[in-house]
mmCIF file of C-alpha atoms and ligand atoms in Angstrom:
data_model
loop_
_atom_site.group_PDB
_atom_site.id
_atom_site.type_symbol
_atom_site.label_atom_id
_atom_site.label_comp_id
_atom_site.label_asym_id
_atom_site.label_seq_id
_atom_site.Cartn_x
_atom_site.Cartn_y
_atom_site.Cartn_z
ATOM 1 C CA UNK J 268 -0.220 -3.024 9.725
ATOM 2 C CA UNK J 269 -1.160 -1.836 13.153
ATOM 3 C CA UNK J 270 -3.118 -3.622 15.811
ATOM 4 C CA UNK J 271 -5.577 -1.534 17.499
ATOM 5 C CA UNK J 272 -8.553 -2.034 19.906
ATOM 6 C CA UNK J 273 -12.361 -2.354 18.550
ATOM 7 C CA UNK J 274 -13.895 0.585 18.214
ATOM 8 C CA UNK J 275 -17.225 0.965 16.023
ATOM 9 C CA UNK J 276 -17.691 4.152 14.135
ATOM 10 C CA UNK J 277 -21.127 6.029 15.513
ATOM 11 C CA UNK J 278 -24.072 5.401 13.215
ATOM 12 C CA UNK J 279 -25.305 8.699 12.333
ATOM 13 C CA UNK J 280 -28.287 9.397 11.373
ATOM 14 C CA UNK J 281 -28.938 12.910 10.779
ATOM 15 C CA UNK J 282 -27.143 14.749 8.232
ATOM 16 C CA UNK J 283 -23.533 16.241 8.776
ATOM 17 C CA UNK J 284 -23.292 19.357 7.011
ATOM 18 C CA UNK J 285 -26.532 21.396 8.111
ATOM 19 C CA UNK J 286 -24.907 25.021 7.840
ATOM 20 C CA UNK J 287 -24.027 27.615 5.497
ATOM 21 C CA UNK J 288 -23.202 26.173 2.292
ATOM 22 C CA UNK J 289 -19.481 27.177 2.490
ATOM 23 C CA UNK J 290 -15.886 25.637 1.549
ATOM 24 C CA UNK J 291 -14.829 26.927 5.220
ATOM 25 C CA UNK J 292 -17.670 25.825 7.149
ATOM 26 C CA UNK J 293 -18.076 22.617 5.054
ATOM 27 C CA UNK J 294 -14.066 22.179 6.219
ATOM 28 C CA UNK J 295 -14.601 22.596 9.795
ATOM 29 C CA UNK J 296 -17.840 20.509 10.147
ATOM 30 C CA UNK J 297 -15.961 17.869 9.004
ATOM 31 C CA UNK J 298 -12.959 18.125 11.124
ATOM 32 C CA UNK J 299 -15.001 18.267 13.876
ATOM 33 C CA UNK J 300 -17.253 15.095 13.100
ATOM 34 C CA UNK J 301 -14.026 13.427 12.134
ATOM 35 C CA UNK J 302 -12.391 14.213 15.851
ATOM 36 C CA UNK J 303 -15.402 13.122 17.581
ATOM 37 C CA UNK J 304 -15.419 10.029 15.933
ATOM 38 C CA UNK J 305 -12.140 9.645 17.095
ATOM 39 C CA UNK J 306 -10.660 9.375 13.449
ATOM 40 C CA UNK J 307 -6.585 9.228 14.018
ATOM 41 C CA UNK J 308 -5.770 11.914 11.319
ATOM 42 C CA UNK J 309 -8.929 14.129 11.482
ATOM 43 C CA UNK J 310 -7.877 17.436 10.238
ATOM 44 C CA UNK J 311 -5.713 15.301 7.867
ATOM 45 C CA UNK J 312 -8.540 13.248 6.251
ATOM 46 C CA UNK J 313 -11.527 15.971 6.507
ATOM 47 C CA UNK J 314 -8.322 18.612 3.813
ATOM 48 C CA UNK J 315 -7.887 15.816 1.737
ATOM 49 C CA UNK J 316 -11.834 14.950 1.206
ATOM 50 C CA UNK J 317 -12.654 18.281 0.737
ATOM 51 C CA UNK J 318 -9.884 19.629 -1.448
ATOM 52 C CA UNK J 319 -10.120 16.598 -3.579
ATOM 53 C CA UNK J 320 -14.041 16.686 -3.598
ATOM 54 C CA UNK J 321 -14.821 20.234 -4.082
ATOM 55 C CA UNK J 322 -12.052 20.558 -6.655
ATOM 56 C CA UNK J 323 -10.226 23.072 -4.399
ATOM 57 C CA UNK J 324 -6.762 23.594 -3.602
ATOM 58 C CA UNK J 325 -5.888 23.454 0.382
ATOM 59 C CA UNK J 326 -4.473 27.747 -0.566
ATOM 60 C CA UNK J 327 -8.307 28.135 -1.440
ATOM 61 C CA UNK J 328 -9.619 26.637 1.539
ATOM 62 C CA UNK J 329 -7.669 28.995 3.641
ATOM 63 C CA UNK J 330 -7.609 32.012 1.905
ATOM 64 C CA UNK J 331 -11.320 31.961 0.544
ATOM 65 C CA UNK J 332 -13.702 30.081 3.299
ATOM 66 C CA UNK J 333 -16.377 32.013 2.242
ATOM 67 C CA UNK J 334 -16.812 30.277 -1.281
ATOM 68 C CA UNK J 335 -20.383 29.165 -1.701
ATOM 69 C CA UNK J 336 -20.240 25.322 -2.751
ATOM 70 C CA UNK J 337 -23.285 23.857 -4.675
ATOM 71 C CA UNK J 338 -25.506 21.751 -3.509
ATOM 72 C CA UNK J 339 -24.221 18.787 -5.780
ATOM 73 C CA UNK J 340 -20.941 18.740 -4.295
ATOM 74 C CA UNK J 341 -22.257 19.002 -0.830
ATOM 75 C CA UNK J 342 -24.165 15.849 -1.304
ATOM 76 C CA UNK J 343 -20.883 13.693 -2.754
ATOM 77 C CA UNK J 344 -18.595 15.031 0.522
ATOM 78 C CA UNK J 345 -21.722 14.210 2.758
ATOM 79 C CA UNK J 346 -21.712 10.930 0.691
ATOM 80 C CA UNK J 347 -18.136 10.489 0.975
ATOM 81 C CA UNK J 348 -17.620 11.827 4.677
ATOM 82 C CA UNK J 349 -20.067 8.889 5.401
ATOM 83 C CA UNK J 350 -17.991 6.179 3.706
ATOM 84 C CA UNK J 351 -14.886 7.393 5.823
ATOM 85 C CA UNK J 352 -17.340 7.203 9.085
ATOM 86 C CA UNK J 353 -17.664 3.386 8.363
ATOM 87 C CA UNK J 354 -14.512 3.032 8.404
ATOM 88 C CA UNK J 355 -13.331 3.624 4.505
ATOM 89 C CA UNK J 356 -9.388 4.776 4.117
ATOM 90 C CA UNK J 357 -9.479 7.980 2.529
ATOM 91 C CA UNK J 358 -7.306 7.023 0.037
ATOM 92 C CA UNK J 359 -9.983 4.048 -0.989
ATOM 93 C CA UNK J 360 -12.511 6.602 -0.781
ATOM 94 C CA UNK J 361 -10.558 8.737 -3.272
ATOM 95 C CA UNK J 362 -9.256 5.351 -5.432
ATOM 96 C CA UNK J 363 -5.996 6.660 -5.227
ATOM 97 C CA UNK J 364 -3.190 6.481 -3.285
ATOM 98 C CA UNK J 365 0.984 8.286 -3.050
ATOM 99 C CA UNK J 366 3.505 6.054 -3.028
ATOM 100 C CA UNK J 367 7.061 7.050 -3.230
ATOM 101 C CA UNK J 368 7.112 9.677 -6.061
ATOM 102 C CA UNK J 369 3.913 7.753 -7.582
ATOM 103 C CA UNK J 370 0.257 8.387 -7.613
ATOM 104 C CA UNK J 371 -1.418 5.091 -7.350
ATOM 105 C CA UNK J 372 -4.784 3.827 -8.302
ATOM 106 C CA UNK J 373 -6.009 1.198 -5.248
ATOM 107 C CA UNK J 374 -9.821 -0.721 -5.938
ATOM 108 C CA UNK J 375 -11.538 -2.958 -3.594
ATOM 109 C CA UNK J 376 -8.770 -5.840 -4.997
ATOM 110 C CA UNK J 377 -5.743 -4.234 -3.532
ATOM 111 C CA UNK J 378 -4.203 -3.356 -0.534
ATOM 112 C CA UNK J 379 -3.496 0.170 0.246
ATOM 113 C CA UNK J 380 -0.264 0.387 -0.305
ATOM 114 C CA UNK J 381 1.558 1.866 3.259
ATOM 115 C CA UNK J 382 4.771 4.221 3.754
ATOM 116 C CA UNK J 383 6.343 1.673 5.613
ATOM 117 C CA UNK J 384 6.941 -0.056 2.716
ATOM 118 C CA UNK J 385 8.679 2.474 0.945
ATOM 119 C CA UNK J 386 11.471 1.064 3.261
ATOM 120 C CA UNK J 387 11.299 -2.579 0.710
ATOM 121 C CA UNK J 388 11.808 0.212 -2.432
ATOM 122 C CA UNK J 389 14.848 1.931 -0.511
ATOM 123 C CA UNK J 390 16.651 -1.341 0.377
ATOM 124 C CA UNK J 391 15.573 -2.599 -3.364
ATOM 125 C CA UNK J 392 17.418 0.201 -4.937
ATOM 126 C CA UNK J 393 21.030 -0.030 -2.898
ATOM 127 C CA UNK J 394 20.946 -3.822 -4.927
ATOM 128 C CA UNK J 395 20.886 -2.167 -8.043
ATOM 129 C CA UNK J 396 24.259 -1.017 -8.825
ATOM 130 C CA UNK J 397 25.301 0.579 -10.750
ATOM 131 C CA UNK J 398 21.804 2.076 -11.520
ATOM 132 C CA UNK J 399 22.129 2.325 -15.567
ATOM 133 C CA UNK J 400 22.864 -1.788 -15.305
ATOM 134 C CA UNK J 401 19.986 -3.807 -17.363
ATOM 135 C CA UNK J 402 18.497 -5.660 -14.499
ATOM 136 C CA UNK J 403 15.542 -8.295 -14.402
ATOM 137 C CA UNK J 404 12.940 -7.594 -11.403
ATOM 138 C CA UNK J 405 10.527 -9.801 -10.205
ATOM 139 C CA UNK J 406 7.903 -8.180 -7.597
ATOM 140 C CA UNK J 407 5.531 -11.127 -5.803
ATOM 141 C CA UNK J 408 2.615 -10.411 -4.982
ATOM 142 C CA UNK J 409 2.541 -6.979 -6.557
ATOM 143 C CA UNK J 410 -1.045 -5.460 -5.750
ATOM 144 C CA UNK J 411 -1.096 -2.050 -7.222
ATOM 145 C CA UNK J 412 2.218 -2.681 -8.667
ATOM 146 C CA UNK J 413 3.671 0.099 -5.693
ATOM 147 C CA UNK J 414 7.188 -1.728 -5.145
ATOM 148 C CA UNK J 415 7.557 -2.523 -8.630
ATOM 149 C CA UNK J 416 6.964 0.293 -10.599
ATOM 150 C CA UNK J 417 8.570 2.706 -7.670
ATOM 151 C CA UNK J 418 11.904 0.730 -8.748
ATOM 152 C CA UNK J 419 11.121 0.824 -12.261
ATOM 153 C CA UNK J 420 11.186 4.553 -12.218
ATOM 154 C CA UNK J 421 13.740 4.908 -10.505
ATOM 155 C CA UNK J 422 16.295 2.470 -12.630
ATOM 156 C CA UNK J 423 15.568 3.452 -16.490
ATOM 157 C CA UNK J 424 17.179 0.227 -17.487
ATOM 158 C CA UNK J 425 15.667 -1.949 -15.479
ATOM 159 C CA UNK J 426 12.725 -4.453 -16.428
ATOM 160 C CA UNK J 427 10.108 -6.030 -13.812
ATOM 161 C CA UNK J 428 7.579 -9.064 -13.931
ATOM 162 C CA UNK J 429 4.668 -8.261 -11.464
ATOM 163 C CA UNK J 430 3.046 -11.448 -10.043
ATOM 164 C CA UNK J 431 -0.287 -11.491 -8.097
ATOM 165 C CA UNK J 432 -2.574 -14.653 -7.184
ATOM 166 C CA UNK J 433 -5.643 -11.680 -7.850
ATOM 167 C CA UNK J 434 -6.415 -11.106 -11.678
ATOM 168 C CA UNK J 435 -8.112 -8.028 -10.538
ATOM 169 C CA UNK J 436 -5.084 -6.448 -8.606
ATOM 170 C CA UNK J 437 -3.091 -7.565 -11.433
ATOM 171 C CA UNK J 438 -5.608 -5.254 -13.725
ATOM 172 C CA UNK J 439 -4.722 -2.532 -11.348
ATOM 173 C CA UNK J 440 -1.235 -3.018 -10.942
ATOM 174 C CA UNK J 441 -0.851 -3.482 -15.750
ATOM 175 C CA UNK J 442 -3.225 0.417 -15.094
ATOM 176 C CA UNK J 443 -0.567 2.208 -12.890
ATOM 177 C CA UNK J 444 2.130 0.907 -15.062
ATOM 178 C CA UNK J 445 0.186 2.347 -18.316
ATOM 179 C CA UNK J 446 -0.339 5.572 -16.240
ATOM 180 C CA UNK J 447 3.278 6.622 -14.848
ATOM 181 C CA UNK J 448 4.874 4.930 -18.783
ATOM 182 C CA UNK J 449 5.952 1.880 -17.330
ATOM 183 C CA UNK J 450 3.643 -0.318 -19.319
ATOM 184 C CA UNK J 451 7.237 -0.817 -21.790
ATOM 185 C CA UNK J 452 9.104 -2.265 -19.421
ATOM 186 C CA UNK J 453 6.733 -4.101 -17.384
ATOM 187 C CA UNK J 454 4.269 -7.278 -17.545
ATOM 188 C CA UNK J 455 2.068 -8.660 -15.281
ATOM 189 C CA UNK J 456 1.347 -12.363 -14.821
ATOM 190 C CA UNK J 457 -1.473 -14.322 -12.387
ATOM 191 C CA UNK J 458 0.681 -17.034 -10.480
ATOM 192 C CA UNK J 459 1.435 -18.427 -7.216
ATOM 193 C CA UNK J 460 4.328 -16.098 -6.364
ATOM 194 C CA UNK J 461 7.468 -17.360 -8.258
ATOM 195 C CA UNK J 462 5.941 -20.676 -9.393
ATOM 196 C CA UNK J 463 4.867 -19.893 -13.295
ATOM 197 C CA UNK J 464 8.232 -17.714 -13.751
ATOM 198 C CA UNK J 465 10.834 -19.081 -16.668
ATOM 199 C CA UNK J 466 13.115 -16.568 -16.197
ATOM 200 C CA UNK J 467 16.341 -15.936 -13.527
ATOM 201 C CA UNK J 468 15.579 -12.756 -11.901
ATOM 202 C CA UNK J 469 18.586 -10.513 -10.692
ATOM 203 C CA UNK J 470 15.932 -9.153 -8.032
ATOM 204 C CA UNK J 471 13.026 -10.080 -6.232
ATOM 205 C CA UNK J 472 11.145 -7.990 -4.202
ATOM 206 C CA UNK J 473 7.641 -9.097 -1.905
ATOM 207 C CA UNK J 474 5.521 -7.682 0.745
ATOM 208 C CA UNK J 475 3.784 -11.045 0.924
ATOM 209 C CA UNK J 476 0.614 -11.458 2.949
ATOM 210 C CA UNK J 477 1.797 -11.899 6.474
ATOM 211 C CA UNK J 478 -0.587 -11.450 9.075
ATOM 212 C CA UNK J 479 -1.306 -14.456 11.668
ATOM 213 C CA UNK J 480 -4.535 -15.602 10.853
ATOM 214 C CA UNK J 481 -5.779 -15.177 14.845
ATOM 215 C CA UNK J 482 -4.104 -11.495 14.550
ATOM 216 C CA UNK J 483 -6.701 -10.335 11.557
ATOM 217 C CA UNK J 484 -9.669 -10.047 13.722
ATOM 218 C CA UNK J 485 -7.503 -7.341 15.996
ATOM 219 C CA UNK J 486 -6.294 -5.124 12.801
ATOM 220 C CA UNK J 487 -8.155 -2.037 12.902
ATOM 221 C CA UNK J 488 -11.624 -1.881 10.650
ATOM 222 C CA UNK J 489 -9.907 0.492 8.137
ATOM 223 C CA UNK J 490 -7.416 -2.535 7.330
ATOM 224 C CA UNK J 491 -9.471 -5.555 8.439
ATOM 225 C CA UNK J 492 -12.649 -4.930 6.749
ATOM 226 C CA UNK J 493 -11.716 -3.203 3.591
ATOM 227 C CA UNK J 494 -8.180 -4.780 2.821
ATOM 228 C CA UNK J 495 -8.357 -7.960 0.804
ATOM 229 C CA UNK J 496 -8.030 -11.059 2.730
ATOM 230 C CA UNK J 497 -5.460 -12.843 0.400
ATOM 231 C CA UNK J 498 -3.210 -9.508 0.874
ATOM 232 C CA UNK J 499 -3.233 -10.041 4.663
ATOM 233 C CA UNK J 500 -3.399 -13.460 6.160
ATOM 234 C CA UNK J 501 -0.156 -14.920 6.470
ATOM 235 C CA UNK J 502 -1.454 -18.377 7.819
ATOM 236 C CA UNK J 503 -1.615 -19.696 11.485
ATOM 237 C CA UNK J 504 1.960 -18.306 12.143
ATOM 238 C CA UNK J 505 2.388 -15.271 9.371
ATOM 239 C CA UNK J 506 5.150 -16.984 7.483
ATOM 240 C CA UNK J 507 3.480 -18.862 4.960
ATOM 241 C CA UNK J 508 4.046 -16.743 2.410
ATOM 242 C CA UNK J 509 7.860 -16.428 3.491
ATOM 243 C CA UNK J 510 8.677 -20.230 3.212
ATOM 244 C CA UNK J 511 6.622 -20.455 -0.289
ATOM 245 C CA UNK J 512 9.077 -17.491 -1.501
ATOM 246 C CA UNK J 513 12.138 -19.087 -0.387
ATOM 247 C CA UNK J 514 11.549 -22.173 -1.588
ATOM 248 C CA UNK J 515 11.238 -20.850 -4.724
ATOM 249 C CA UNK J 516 14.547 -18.593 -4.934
ATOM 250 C CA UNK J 517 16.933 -21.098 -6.095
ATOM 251 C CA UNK J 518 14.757 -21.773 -9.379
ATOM 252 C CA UNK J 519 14.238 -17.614 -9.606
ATOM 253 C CA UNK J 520 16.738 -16.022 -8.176
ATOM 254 C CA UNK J 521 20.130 -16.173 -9.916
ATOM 255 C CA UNK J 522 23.247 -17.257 -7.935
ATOM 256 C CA UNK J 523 24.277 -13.740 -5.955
ATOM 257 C CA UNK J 524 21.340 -12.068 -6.838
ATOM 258 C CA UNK J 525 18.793 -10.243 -3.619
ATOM 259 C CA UNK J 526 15.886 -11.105 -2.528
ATOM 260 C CA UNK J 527 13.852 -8.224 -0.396
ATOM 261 C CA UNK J 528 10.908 -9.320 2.103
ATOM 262 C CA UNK J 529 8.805 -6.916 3.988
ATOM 263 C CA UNK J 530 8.501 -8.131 7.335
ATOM 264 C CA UNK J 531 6.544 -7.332 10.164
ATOM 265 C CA UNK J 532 8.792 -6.056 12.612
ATOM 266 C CA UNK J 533 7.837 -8.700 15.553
ATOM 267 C CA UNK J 534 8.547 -11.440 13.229
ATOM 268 C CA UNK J 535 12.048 -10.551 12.067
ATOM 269 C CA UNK J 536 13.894 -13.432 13.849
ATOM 270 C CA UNK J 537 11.162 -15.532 12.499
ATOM 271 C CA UNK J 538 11.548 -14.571 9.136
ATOM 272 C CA UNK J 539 15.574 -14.396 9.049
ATOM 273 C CA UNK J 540 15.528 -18.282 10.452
ATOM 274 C CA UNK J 541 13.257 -19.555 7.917
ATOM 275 C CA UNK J 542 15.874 -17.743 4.886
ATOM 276 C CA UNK J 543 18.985 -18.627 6.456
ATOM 277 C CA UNK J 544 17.824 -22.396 6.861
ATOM 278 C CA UNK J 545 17.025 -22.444 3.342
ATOM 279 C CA UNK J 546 20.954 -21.113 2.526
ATOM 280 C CA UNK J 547 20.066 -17.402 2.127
ATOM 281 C CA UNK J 548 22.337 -15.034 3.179
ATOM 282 C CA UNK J 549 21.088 -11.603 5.513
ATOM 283 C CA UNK J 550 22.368 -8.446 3.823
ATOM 284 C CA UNK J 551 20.774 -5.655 5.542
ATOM 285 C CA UNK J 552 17.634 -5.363 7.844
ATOM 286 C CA UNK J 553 15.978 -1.972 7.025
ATOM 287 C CA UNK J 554 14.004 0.335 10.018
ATOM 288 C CA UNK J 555 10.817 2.114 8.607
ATOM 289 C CA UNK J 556 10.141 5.589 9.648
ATOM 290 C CA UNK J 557 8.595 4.632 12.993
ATOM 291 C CA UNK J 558 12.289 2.633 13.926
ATOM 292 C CA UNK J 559 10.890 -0.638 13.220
ATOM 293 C CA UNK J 560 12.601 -3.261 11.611
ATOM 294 C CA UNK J 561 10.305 -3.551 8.094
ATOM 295 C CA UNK J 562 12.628 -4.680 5.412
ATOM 296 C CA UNK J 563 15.474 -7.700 5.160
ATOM 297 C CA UNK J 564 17.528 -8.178 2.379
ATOM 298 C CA UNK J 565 18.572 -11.633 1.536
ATOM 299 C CA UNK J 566 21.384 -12.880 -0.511
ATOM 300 C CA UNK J 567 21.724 -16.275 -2.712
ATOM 301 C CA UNK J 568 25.107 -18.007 -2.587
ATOM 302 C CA UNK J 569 26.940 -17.600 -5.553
ATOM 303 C CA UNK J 570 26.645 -21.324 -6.513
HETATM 304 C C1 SAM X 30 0.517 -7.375 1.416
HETATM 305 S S1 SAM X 30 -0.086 -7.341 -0.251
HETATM 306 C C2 SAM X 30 1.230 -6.421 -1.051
HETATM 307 C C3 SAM X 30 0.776 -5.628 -2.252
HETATM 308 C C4 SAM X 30 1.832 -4.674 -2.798
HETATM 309 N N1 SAM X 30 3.032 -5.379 -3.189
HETATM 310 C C5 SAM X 30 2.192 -3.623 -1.765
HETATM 311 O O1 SAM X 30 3.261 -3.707 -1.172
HETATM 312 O O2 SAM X 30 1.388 -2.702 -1.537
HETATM 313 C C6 SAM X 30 0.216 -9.007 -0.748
HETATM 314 C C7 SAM X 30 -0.182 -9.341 -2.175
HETATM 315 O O3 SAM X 30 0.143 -10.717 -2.408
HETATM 316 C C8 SAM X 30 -0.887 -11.309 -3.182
HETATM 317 N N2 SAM X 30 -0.844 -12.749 -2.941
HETATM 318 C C9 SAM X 30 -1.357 -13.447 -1.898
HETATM 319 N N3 SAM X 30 -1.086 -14.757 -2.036
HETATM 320 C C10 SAM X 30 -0.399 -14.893 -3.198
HETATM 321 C C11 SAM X 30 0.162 -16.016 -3.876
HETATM 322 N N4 SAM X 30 0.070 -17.259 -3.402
HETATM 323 N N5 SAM X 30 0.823 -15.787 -5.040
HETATM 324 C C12 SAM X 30 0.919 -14.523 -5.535
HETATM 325 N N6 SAM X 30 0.410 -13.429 -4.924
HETATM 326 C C13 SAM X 30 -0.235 -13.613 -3.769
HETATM 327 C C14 SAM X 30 -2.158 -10.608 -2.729
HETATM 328 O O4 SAM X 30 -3.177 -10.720 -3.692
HETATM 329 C C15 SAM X 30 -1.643 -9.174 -2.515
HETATM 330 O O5 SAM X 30 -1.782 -8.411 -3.695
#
């Protein structure tokens, strides 16, 4: 989750799309209000709310700018174009999100799930070995389910419990399992983290909440007004969450299995003192795309 400086969207007033009802002019109004609103992926988000909002393909809306679009459509991008103005994600926008090699649904009781923590799925997956092994997953704090069921379709023989505080991201998470044929090997259950759980799990996996509290004011408005509270604050020093999870690993965990964290990269000291006081063992610390350390991979003793 990035910090970022304040900067209020412009208010506007008069309509954006005032020209000839067309895919390509549509496409590069857009583009252009996006840029001047200082939008970080501009050209990105203006393809991606007009393909998906016009029903075209991105090969349409180069090879065929003249298309005439009705004025029905027009309205819904205007609508839409608006909502991203004020600061809306595209993919909440769209209610969807890709993650890994899944298509995601995300509501107003989830966070968007980011790439970054594709790098939790990649260090998940080196545990399980070899990959045809039955394994027992826990996921805590599972949102739209996006670590979880990533692993899940990835190890056939595998089984995951997804926990979430939020009945309504659990709803969305028990939706994308039902939608990618995961809902057979998958349940869902409202809990604080590991708490409720009977079982021993071979693997547990979290991107807990772990934003300082102080630090959610600075997150940019795309994150810190639209992403649920309880998925970001991490308490006065970010490691609530951590401790609770740890704490609860000798109960959940069984003896050798791995626990993976997402971390925020400035806090992975932090993070590795408060397992390794508690008798966990480092494994691996995992760099996201951007080089920074996102993802540590913790070991229980084998007694
Ligand atoms: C950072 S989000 C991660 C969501 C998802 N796993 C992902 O990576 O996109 C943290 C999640 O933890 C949940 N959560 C917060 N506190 C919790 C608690 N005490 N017990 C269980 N889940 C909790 C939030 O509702 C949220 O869905």
């Amino acid at each position: 989750m990035q910090n970022c400086s304040l900067k209020p969207m412009p208010d506007r007033a008069e309509p954006i799309f005032t020209g000839e009802p067309e895919l390509g002019n549509l496409y590069n109004t857009l583009r252009r209000v996006f840029r001047e609103a200082e939008i970080s992926t501009p050209d990105l988000d203006a393809r991606l709310l007009v393909t998906e909002t016009l029903d075209v393909t991105t090969t349409q809306l180069i090879a065929n700018p003249r298309l005439t679009i009705d004025a029905d459509q027009i309205a819904e991008l205007e609508r839409r174009a608006r909502e991203r103005l004020a600061g809306r994600s595209i993919g909440r926008i769209l209610g969807r999100r890709a993650f890994w090699s899944l298509d995601l649904r995300v509501s107003d009781d989830t966070l968007e799930p980011r790439p970054e923590t594709e790098t939790v799925v990649e260090l998940a997956l080196t545990a399980l070995y070899p990959p045809e092994a039955p394994t027992l997953i826990a996921d805590l704090g599972v949102g739209t389910g996006a670590i979880l069921l990533s692993i899940l379709s990835e190890r056939l023989a595998a089984y995951g419990v997804g926990v979430d505080i939020s009945y309504k991201a659990l709803i969305e998470a028990r939706r994308n399992a039902e939608r990618h044929n995961l809902d057979g090997r998958s349940s869902f259950v409202q809990a604080n983290f590991g708490a409720a759980l009977a079982q021993t799990f071979d693997l547990v996996v979290s991107n807990p909440p772990y934003v300082t509290t102080a630090d959610i004011a600075t997150l940019e408005p795309t994150v810190r007004d639209f992403d649920p509270r309880l998925a970001l604050d991490g308490g006065v020093d970010g490691l609530n969450a951590y401790r609770a999870v740890f704490d609860q690993v000798p109960t959940m965990l069984r003896p050798g299995g791995t626990l993976v964290v997402e971390i925020d990269p400035a806090a992975r000291d932090a993070v590795i003192y408060e397992a390794e006081r508690r008798g966990l063992e480092v494994v691996a610390v995992a760099d996201d795309l951007n080089g920074d350390a996102r993802a540590v991979s913790l070991r229980r003793s084998m007694v």
